[in-house]
mmCIF file of C-alpha atoms and ligand atoms in Angstrom:
data_model
loop_
_atom_site.group_PDB
_atom_site.id
_atom_site.type_symbol
_atom_site.label_atom_id
_atom_site.label_comp_id
_atom_site.label_asym_id
_atom_site.label_seq_id
_atom_site.Cartn_x
_atom_site.Cartn_y
_atom_site.Cartn_z
ATOM 1 C CA UNK A 2 107.838 110.857 117.517
ATOM 2 C CA UNK A 3 104.541 109.092 118.535
ATOM 3 C CA UNK A 4 103.827 105.424 117.534
ATOM 4 C CA UNK A 5 101.907 106.529 114.246
ATOM 5 C CA UNK A 6 104.820 108.590 113.196
ATOM 6 C CA UNK A 7 107.338 105.757 113.930
ATOM 7 C CA UNK A 8 105.328 103.232 112.000
ATOM 8 C CA UNK A 9 104.932 105.667 108.994
ATOM 9 C CA UNK A 10 108.668 106.251 108.899
ATOM 10 C CA UNK A 11 109.507 102.569 109.099
ATOM 11 C CA UNK A 12 107.076 101.586 106.398
ATOM 12 C CA UNK A 13 108.360 104.457 104.242
ATOM 13 C CA UNK A 14 112.007 103.392 104.748
ATOM 14 C CA UNK A 15 111.278 99.761 103.678
ATOM 15 C CA UNK A 16 109.347 101.102 100.674
ATOM 16 C CA UNK A 17 112.266 103.327 99.691
ATOM 17 C CA UNK A 18 114.766 100.368 100.228
ATOM 18 C CA UNK A 19 112.649 98.286 97.676
ATOM 19 C CA UNK A 20 112.198 101.066 95.271
ATOM 20 C CA UNK A 21 116.025 101.528 95.245
ATOM 21 C CA UNK A 22 116.262 97.778 94.583
ATOM 22 C CA UNK A 23 118.624 97.413 97.444
ATOM 23 C CA UNK A 24 117.117 94.215 98.725
ATOM 24 C CA UNK A 25 116.925 92.589 95.403
ATOM 25 C CA UNK A 26 119.259 89.926 94.511
ATOM 26 C CA UNK A 27 119.791 87.079 92.073
ATOM 27 C CA UNK A 28 122.170 84.258 91.445
ATOM 28 C CA UNK A 29 122.789 82.041 88.387
ATOM 29 C CA UNK A 30 125.121 79.124 88.065
ATOM 30 C CA UNK A 31 126.423 76.677 85.581
ATOM 31 C CA UNK A 32 128.045 73.248 85.701
ATOM 32 C CA UNK A 33 129.172 73.011 82.187
ATOM 33 C CA UNK A 34 127.623 72.712 78.624
ATOM 34 C CA UNK A 35 128.061 69.899 76.257
ATOM 35 C CA UNK A 36 126.683 66.858 74.529
ATOM 36 C CA UNK A 37 124.023 65.427 76.893
ATOM 37 C CA UNK A 38 121.087 63.260 76.144
ATOM 38 C CA UNK A 39 118.120 62.804 78.304
ATOM 39 C CA UNK A 40 117.960 59.051 77.312
ATOM 40 C CA UNK A 41 121.501 58.331 78.114
ATOM 41 C CA UNK A 42 121.531 60.100 81.511
ATOM 42 C CA UNK A 43 119.893 58.002 84.170
ATOM 43 C CA UNK A 44 117.249 59.528 86.494
ATOM 44 C CA UNK A 45 119.721 58.938 89.426
ATOM 45 C CA UNK A 46 122.414 60.836 87.564
ATOM 46 C CA UNK A 47 120.060 63.733 86.651
ATOM 47 C CA UNK A 48 118.898 63.930 90.244
ATOM 48 C CA UNK A 49 122.448 63.915 91.640
ATOM 49 C CA UNK A 50 123.469 66.757 89.334
ATOM 50 C CA UNK A 51 120.429 68.771 90.231
ATOM 51 C CA UNK A 52 120.589 68.261 93.935
ATOM 52 C CA UNK A 53 124.215 69.515 93.874
ATOM 53 C CA UNK A 54 123.206 72.569 91.861
ATOM 54 C CA UNK A 55 120.329 73.181 94.264
ATOM 55 C CA UNK A 56 122.772 72.816 97.313
ATOM 56 C CA UNK A 57 125.075 75.527 95.579
ATOM 57 C CA UNK A 58 122.025 77.735 94.726
ATOM 58 C CA UNK A 59 120.566 77.586 98.205
ATOM 59 C CA UNK A 60 123.851 78.457 99.932
ATOM 60 C CA UNK A 61 124.163 81.515 97.673
ATOM 61 C CA UNK A 62 120.406 82.384 98.420
ATOM 62 C CA UNK A 63 121.077 82.239 102.205
ATOM 63 C CA UNK A 64 124.209 84.265 101.912
ATOM 64 C CA UNK A 65 122.649 86.897 99.822
ATOM 65 C CA UNK A 66 119.621 87.186 102.115
ATOM 66 C CA UNK A 67 122.122 87.900 104.914
ATOM 67 C CA UNK A 68 123.811 90.674 102.923
ATOM 68 C CA UNK A 69 126.951 88.862 101.775
ATOM 69 C CA UNK A 70 128.995 90.474 98.935
ATOM 70 C CA UNK A 71 128.607 89.105 95.402
ATOM 71 C CA UNK A 72 132.393 88.092 95.482
ATOM 72 C CA UNK A 73 131.889 86.072 98.585
ATOM 73 C CA UNK A 74 128.889 84.409 97.213
ATOM 74 C CA UNK A 75 130.584 83.548 93.968
ATOM 75 C CA UNK A 76 133.494 81.956 95.811
ATOM 76 C CA UNK A 77 131.344 79.921 98.352
ATOM 77 C CA UNK A 78 128.988 78.632 95.690
ATOM 78 C CA UNK A 79 131.807 77.716 93.363
ATOM 79 C CA UNK A 80 133.480 75.807 96.309
ATOM 80 C CA UNK A 81 130.503 73.432 96.607
ATOM 81 C CA UNK A 82 130.884 72.612 92.988
ATOM 82 C CA UNK A 83 134.697 72.368 93.037
ATOM 83 C CA UNK A 84 134.524 69.898 95.996
ATOM 84 C CA UNK A 85 131.946 67.620 94.180
ATOM 85 C CA UNK A 86 133.355 64.840 91.973
ATOM 86 C CA UNK A 87 130.410 65.444 89.495
ATOM 87 C CA UNK A 88 131.982 68.612 87.952
ATOM 88 C CA UNK A 89 135.094 69.416 85.913
ATOM 89 C CA UNK A 90 136.635 71.628 88.517
ATOM 90 C CA UNK A 91 138.409 71.050 91.716
ATOM 91 C CA UNK A 92 137.734 67.424 92.876
ATOM 92 C CA UNK A 93 136.171 66.138 89.657
ATOM 93 C CA UNK A 94 138.575 67.839 87.066
ATOM 94 C CA UNK A 95 139.624 66.163 83.836
ATOM 95 C CA UNK A 96 143.164 64.727 83.007
ATOM 96 C CA UNK A 97 145.831 66.101 80.873
ATOM 97 C CA UNK A 98 147.718 64.072 78.312
ATOM 98 C CA UNK A 99 150.357 63.209 80.978
ATOM 99 C CA UNK A 100 147.661 62.009 83.442
ATOM 100 C CA UNK A 101 147.780 64.935 85.790
ATOM 101 C CA UNK A 102 145.279 67.533 86.602
ATOM 102 C CA UNK A 103 145.820 71.278 85.746
ATOM 103 C CA UNK A 104 143.267 73.804 87.026
ATOM 104 C CA UNK A 105 142.239 77.243 85.881
ATOM 105 C CA UNK A 106 139.953 79.824 87.549
ATOM 106 C CA UNK A 107 139.127 83.536 87.513
ATOM 107 C CA UNK A 108 136.849 85.912 89.364
ATOM 108 C CA UNK A 109 135.846 89.580 88.734
ATOM 109 C CA UNK A 110 134.127 92.254 90.666
ATOM 110 C CA UNK A 111 131.791 94.584 88.589
ATOM 111 C CA UNK A 112 131.906 97.639 91.054
ATOM 112 C CA UNK A 113 135.721 98.133 90.732
ATOM 113 C CA UNK A 114 136.655 96.024 87.833
ATOM 114 C CA UNK A 115 139.015 94.224 90.032
ATOM 115 C CA UNK A 116 139.756 90.714 88.888
ATOM 116 C CA UNK A 117 142.054 87.706 89.692
ATOM 117 C CA UNK A 118 142.902 84.446 88.024
ATOM 118 C CA UNK A 119 145.188 81.421 88.329
ATOM 119 C CA UNK A 120 146.021 79.044 85.486
ATOM 120 C CA UNK A 121 147.777 75.582 85.274
ATOM 121 C CA UNK A 122 147.737 74.989 89.009
ATOM 122 C CA UNK A 123 148.239 71.494 90.226
ATOM 123 C CA UNK A 124 147.838 71.552 93.968
ATOM 124 C CA UNK A 125 145.408 74.182 95.062
ATOM 125 C CA UNK A 126 142.260 72.438 96.248
ATOM 126 C CA UNK A 127 139.954 75.348 95.458
ATOM 127 C CA UNK A 128 141.326 77.381 92.661
ATOM 128 C CA UNK A 129 138.504 80.066 92.797
ATOM 129 C CA UNK A 130 139.912 80.941 96.267
ATOM 130 C CA UNK A 131 143.371 81.534 94.794
ATOM 131 C CA UNK A 132 141.731 83.781 92.046
ATOM 132 C CA UNK A 133 140.048 85.770 94.856
ATOM 133 C CA UNK A 134 143.378 86.087 96.769
ATOM 134 C CA UNK A 135 145.121 87.326 93.576
ATOM 135 C CA UNK A 136 142.357 89.842 93.149
ATOM 136 C CA UNK A 137 142.359 91.235 96.732
ATOM 137 C CA UNK A 138 145.933 90.537 98.002
ATOM 138 C CA UNK A 139 148.302 90.823 95.139
ATOM 139 C CA UNK A 140 149.371 93.677 92.736
ATOM 140 C CA UNK A 141 148.525 91.320 89.811
ATOM 141 C CA UNK A 142 145.612 89.938 87.958
ATOM 142 C CA UNK A 143 146.763 86.548 86.730
ATOM 143 C CA UNK A 144 149.387 84.081 88.140
ATOM 144 C CA UNK A 145 150.251 80.656 86.758
ATOM 145 C CA UNK A 146 151.609 77.193 87.586
ATOM 146 C CA UNK A 147 154.138 76.940 90.509
ATOM 147 C CA UNK A 148 154.239 80.767 91.233
ATOM 148 C CA UNK A 149 150.375 80.569 91.598
ATOM 149 C CA UNK A 150 150.769 77.763 94.053
ATOM 150 C CA UNK A 151 153.476 79.556 95.906
ATOM 151 C CA UNK A 152 151.281 82.595 96.278
ATOM 152 C CA UNK A 153 148.402 80.652 97.385
ATOM 153 C CA UNK A 154 150.413 78.793 100.142
ATOM 154 C CA UNK A 155 151.551 82.177 101.508
ATOM 155 C CA UNK A 156 147.753 83.289 101.589
ATOM 156 C CA UNK A 157 147.072 80.189 103.765
ATOM 157 C CA UNK A 158 144.981 78.323 101.101
ATOM 158 C CA UNK A 159 144.595 74.471 101.332
ATOM 159 C CA UNK A 160 147.242 72.614 99.292
ATOM 160 C CA UNK A 161 146.638 69.064 98.160
ATOM 161 C CA UNK A 162 148.590 66.441 96.299
ATOM 162 C CA UNK A 163 147.731 66.109 92.606
ATOM 163 C CA UNK A 164 146.222 62.576 93.249
ATOM 164 C CA UNK A 165 143.400 64.302 95.394
ATOM 165 C CA UNK A 166 141.801 65.275 92.038
ATOM 166 C CA UNK A 167 141.857 61.645 90.769
ATOM 167 C CA UNK A 168 138.380 60.240 89.962
ATOM 168 C CA UNK A 169 137.938 56.952 88.006
ATOM 169 C CA UNK A 170 135.419 58.456 85.541
ATOM 170 C CA UNK A 171 137.755 61.198 84.342
ATOM 171 C CA UNK A 172 140.680 58.735 84.162
ATOM 172 C CA UNK A 173 138.599 56.414 81.980
ATOM 173 C CA UNK A 174 137.625 59.390 79.835
ATOM 174 C CA UNK A 175 141.321 59.997 79.180
ATOM 175 C CA UNK A 176 142.076 56.382 78.397
ATOM 176 C CA UNK A 177 139.219 56.149 75.950
ATOM 177 C CA UNK A 178 140.382 59.409 74.188
ATOM 178 C CA UNK A 179 143.912 58.220 74.047
ATOM 179 C CA UNK A 180 142.715 54.995 72.440
ATOM 180 C CA UNK A 181 140.719 56.791 69.850
ATOM 181 C CA UNK A 182 143.179 59.400 68.728
ATOM 182 C CA UNK A 183 146.243 60.535 70.674
ATOM 183 C CA UNK A 184 146.408 64.242 69.517
ATOM 184 C CA UNK A 185 142.870 65.234 70.371
ATOM 185 C CA UNK A 186 141.664 67.130 73.212
ATOM 186 C CA UNK A 187 137.990 66.714 74.245
ATOM 187 C CA UNK A 188 135.315 69.177 75.082
ATOM 188 C CA UNK A 189 132.513 66.814 75.594
ATOM 189 C CA UNK A 190 133.307 66.041 79.133
ATOM 190 C CA UNK A 191 131.205 68.782 80.536
ATOM 191 C CA UNK A 192 131.480 70.143 84.015
ATOM 192 C CA UNK A 193 133.192 73.503 84.232
ATOM 193 C CA UNK A 194 131.481 75.537 86.807
ATOM 194 C CA UNK A 195 130.626 79.097 87.065
ATOM 195 C CA UNK A 196 128.510 81.670 89.032
ATOM 196 C CA UNK A 197 127.219 85.202 88.392
ATOM 197 C CA UNK A 198 125.563 87.174 91.287
ATOM 198 C CA UNK A 199 123.793 90.474 91.857
ATOM 199 C CA UNK A 200 123.987 91.197 95.583
ATOM 200 C CA UNK A 201 121.750 93.300 97.821
ATOM 201 C CA UNK A 202 124.375 96.224 97.671
ATOM 202 C CA UNK A 203 123.574 96.443 93.982
ATOM 203 C CA UNK A 204 127.074 94.917 92.876
ATOM 204 C CA UNK A 205 127.889 92.286 90.303
ATOM 205 C CA UNK A 206 130.472 89.516 90.335
ATOM 206 C CA UNK A 207 131.209 86.453 88.333
ATOM 207 C CA UNK A 208 133.653 83.615 88.629
ATOM 208 C CA UNK A 209 134.662 80.441 86.640
ATOM 209 C CA UNK A 210 136.557 77.290 87.607
ATOM 210 C CA UNK A 211 137.687 74.374 85.556
ATOM 211 C CA UNK A 212 139.996 71.493 84.726
ATOM 212 C CA UNK A 213 139.946 72.528 81.087
ATOM 213 C CA UNK A 214 139.843 69.784 78.406
ATOM 214 C CA UNK A 215 140.737 66.007 78.669
ATOM 215 C CA UNK A 216 143.993 65.162 77.031
ATOM 216 C CA UNK A 217 145.241 68.744 77.020
ATOM 217 C CA UNK A 218 148.973 69.118 76.321
ATOM 218 C CA UNK A 219 151.831 71.566 76.418
ATOM 219 C CA UNK A 220 150.313 73.663 79.307
ATOM 220 C CA UNK A 221 147.227 74.510 77.399
ATOM 221 C CA UNK A 222 145.163 77.183 79.104
ATOM 222 C CA UNK A 223 141.473 77.678 78.135
ATOM 223 C CA UNK A 224 139.158 80.696 78.421
ATOM 224 C CA UNK A 225 138.094 80.161 82.039
ATOM 225 C CA UNK A 226 140.928 82.041 83.656
ATOM 226 C CA UNK A 227 141.161 84.718 81.134
ATOM 227 C CA UNK A 228 139.224 87.896 82.051
ATOM 228 C CA UNK A 229 137.146 89.046 79.176
ATOM 229 C CA UNK A 230 136.999 85.538 77.570
ATOM 230 C CA UNK A 231 135.479 83.056 80.183
ATOM 231 C CA UNK A 232 134.697 85.632 82.966
ATOM 232 C CA UNK A 233 133.733 89.201 83.012
ATOM 233 C CA UNK A 234 131.808 91.586 85.382
ATOM 234 C CA UNK A 235 130.943 95.405 85.138
ATOM 235 C CA UNK A 236 128.178 96.941 87.228
ATOM 236 C CA UNK A 237 127.423 99.129 84.131
ATOM 237 C CA UNK A 238 126.273 96.028 82.209
ATOM 238 C CA UNK A 239 126.466 92.411 83.473
ATOM 239 C CA UNK A 240 128.293 89.616 85.089
ATOM 240 C CA UNK A 241 129.279 86.706 82.823
ATOM 241 C CA UNK A 242 130.644 83.151 83.198
ATOM 242 C CA UNK A 243 131.207 80.854 80.264
ATOM 243 C CA UNK A 244 131.663 77.135 79.502
ATOM 244 C CA UNK A 245 132.581 75.528 76.227
ATOM 245 C CA UNK A 246 135.388 74.996 73.684
ATOM 246 C CA UNK A 247 137.805 77.578 75.287
ATOM 247 C CA UNK A 248 139.775 78.329 72.102
ATOM 248 C CA UNK A 249 136.738 79.935 70.498
ATOM 249 C CA UNK A 250 135.763 81.831 73.637
ATOM 250 C CA UNK A 251 139.335 83.325 73.719
ATOM 251 C CA UNK A 252 139.203 84.372 69.993
ATOM 252 C CA UNK A 253 135.821 86.025 70.556
ATOM 253 C CA UNK A 254 136.701 87.816 73.601
ATOM 254 C CA UNK A 255 133.382 86.194 74.578
ATOM 255 C CA UNK A 256 132.473 87.492 78.002
ATOM 256 C CA UNK A 257 133.611 90.958 77.416
ATOM 257 C CA UNK A 258 131.867 91.203 74.144
ATOM 258 C CA UNK A 259 128.640 90.497 75.804
ATOM 259 C CA UNK A 260 129.288 93.393 78.163
ATOM 260 C CA UNK A 261 130.216 95.541 75.198
ATOM 261 C CA UNK A 262 127.067 94.655 73.266
ATOM 262 C CA UNK A 263 125.030 95.804 76.155
ATOM 263 C CA UNK A 264 127.200 99.051 76.836
ATOM 264 C CA UNK A 265 127.511 100.174 73.204
ATOM 265 C CA UNK A 266 124.495 98.654 71.473
ATOM 266 C CA UNK A 267 122.133 98.829 74.348
ATOM 267 C CA UNK A 268 121.170 95.240 74.096
ATOM 268 C CA UNK A 269 119.416 93.491 76.938
ATOM 269 C CA UNK A 270 121.537 90.761 78.635
ATOM 270 C CA UNK A 271 119.488 87.876 77.002
ATOM 271 C CA UNK A 272 119.840 89.347 73.471
ATOM 272 C CA UNK A 273 123.554 90.076 74.029
ATOM 273 C CA UNK A 274 124.135 86.524 75.111
ATOM 274 C CA UNK A 275 122.122 85.149 72.213
ATOM 275 C CA UNK A 276 124.119 87.338 69.760
ATOM 276 C CA UNK A 277 127.385 86.150 70.999
ATOM 277 C CA UNK A 278 126.359 82.363 71.100
ATOM 278 C CA UNK A 279 125.394 83.078 67.422
ATOM 279 C CA UNK A 280 128.953 84.181 66.806
ATOM 280 C CA UNK A 281 130.333 81.077 68.509
ATOM 281 C CA UNK A 282 128.282 78.970 66.363
ATOM 282 C CA UNK A 283 129.408 80.812 63.100
ATOM 283 C CA UNK A 284 132.971 80.180 64.139
ATOM 284 C CA UNK A 285 132.251 76.406 64.675
ATOM 285 C CA UNK A 286 132.483 76.499 68.444
ATOM 286 C CA UNK A 287 130.235 74.865 71.095
ATOM 287 C CA UNK A 288 129.200 75.803 74.601
ATOM 288 C CA UNK A 289 127.197 77.909 76.711
ATOM 289 C CA UNK A 290 127.159 81.166 78.920
ATOM 290 C CA UNK A 291 125.232 82.444 82.062
ATOM 291 C CA UNK A 292 124.941 86.169 82.772
ATOM 292 C CA UNK A 293 123.094 88.489 85.029
ATOM 293 C CA UNK A 294 122.480 92.232 84.719
ATOM 294 C CA UNK A 295 122.262 95.118 87.233
ATOM 295 C CA UNK A 296 118.573 94.495 87.660
ATOM 296 C CA UNK A 297 118.828 90.879 88.271
ATOM 297 C CA UNK A 298 117.697 89.713 84.756
ATOM 298 C CA UNK A 299 119.164 86.375 83.868
ATOM 299 C CA UNK A 300 120.396 84.697 80.726
ATOM 300 C CA UNK A 301 121.416 81.051 80.250
ATOM 301 C CA UNK A 302 122.181 80.541 76.597
ATOM 302 C CA UNK A 303 124.022 77.503 74.858
ATOM 303 C CA UNK A 304 124.314 75.854 71.450
ATOM 304 C CA UNK A 305 124.923 72.425 72.765
ATOM 305 C CA UNK A 306 122.193 69.791 73.735
ATOM 306 C CA UNK A 307 122.608 70.636 77.353
ATOM 307 C CA UNK A 308 123.991 72.861 80.011
ATOM 308 C CA UNK A 309 123.884 72.091 83.883
ATOM 309 C CA UNK A 310 122.283 75.441 85.050
ATOM 310 C CA UNK A 311 120.152 76.942 87.684
ATOM 311 C CA UNK A 312 118.993 80.391 88.785
ATOM 312 C CA UNK A 313 117.150 81.963 91.688
ATOM 313 C CA UNK A 314 115.974 85.459 92.332
ATOM 314 C CA UNK A 315 114.962 87.187 95.670
ATOM 315 C CA UNK A 316 111.314 87.148 94.717
ATOM 316 C CA UNK A 317 111.443 83.388 94.856
ATOM 317 C CA UNK A 318 111.608 82.673 91.104
ATOM 318 C CA UNK A 319 113.824 79.571 90.635
ATOM 319 C CA UNK A 320 114.865 77.019 87.921
ATOM 320 C CA UNK A 321 117.250 74.139 87.761
ATOM 321 C CA UNK A 322 117.630 72.448 84.456
ATOM 322 C CA UNK A 323 119.939 70.341 82.254
ATOM 323 C CA UNK A 324 118.608 69.844 78.635
ATOM 324 C CA UNK A 325 117.490 72.163 76.091
HETATM 325 N N1 LIG B 25 136.002 76.278 78.814
HETATM 326 C C1 LIG B 25 136.727 75.210 79.306
HETATM 327 C C2 LIG B 25 138.111 75.241 78.646
HETATM 328 O O1 LIG B 25 138.207 75.389 77.365
HETATM 329 C C3 LIG B 25 136.128 73.889 79.194
HETATM 330 C C4 LIG B 25 134.625 73.795 79.379
HETATM 331 O O2 LIG B 25 134.052 74.768 79.861
HETATM 332 O O3 LIG B 25 134.017 72.728 79.130
HETATM 333 O O4 LIG B 25 139.085 74.938 79.327
#
């Protein structure tokens, strides 16, 4: 082949690659939805949250550019947020009524509909990694408590004492809540984290990680580790991660319902998320959702005054926001 022929073939291959959408990727993340006011949050706090979201987003961007899989990106991006005391996941998780931390997480792959989840774990440093191990290296989808920890240990994951998760601010929130009313759990300590990704191979994945709700009792489990409630991914439709008052999300089958609205009613991803948030409001629940479809279209919807959120697309489009 002469040089002209070679150049022609190369340019053609690149064009075909673009036309197939194979180099296209997108990522969306959240750091929890809830009552937030611009006046009450200092500019330092706002920039601390935004810079952590940006760090997570940019890691995802780099990995996606290099061809990483959606699942690997979801895990690594969520790790950044789990390791930060700012968010109610991993290091910054909220306290249970008996002053412990119990963590929930799940992950799902849109190509295979494989999924993994852990709930009520007290010593796994990064619960999203445990969810991934359950998905890839066990015959199960959902493990809980001590059994989940035993499994995580066998997989070589990092185990930490429960006091690793202690932060003054979360402990203070528990104390305040206990003073007000002993039986209540609280939703307004935002910070559950989630990520949804379209990778360059055309695959979707989503994951969610949380400490749940402050003052929770009796081994309460929220929506975050429940596939179809807090997390869902299907290459046919979308990848979804939720944050909000978990009981409502479980009752609605929230994340799976968004996928169903797209599959059976041909809704686009934004309309489906809006519709589902409408159902949440009707029931009296509060929270938000992030989702991404197979073409990289993104939705970030919520019925609270704010949601820590950010997205980035391969064409350079990017947004990081907190308030409505
Ligand atoms: N959905 C989480 C739960 O109910 C909490 C949250 O997202 O704020 O456990």
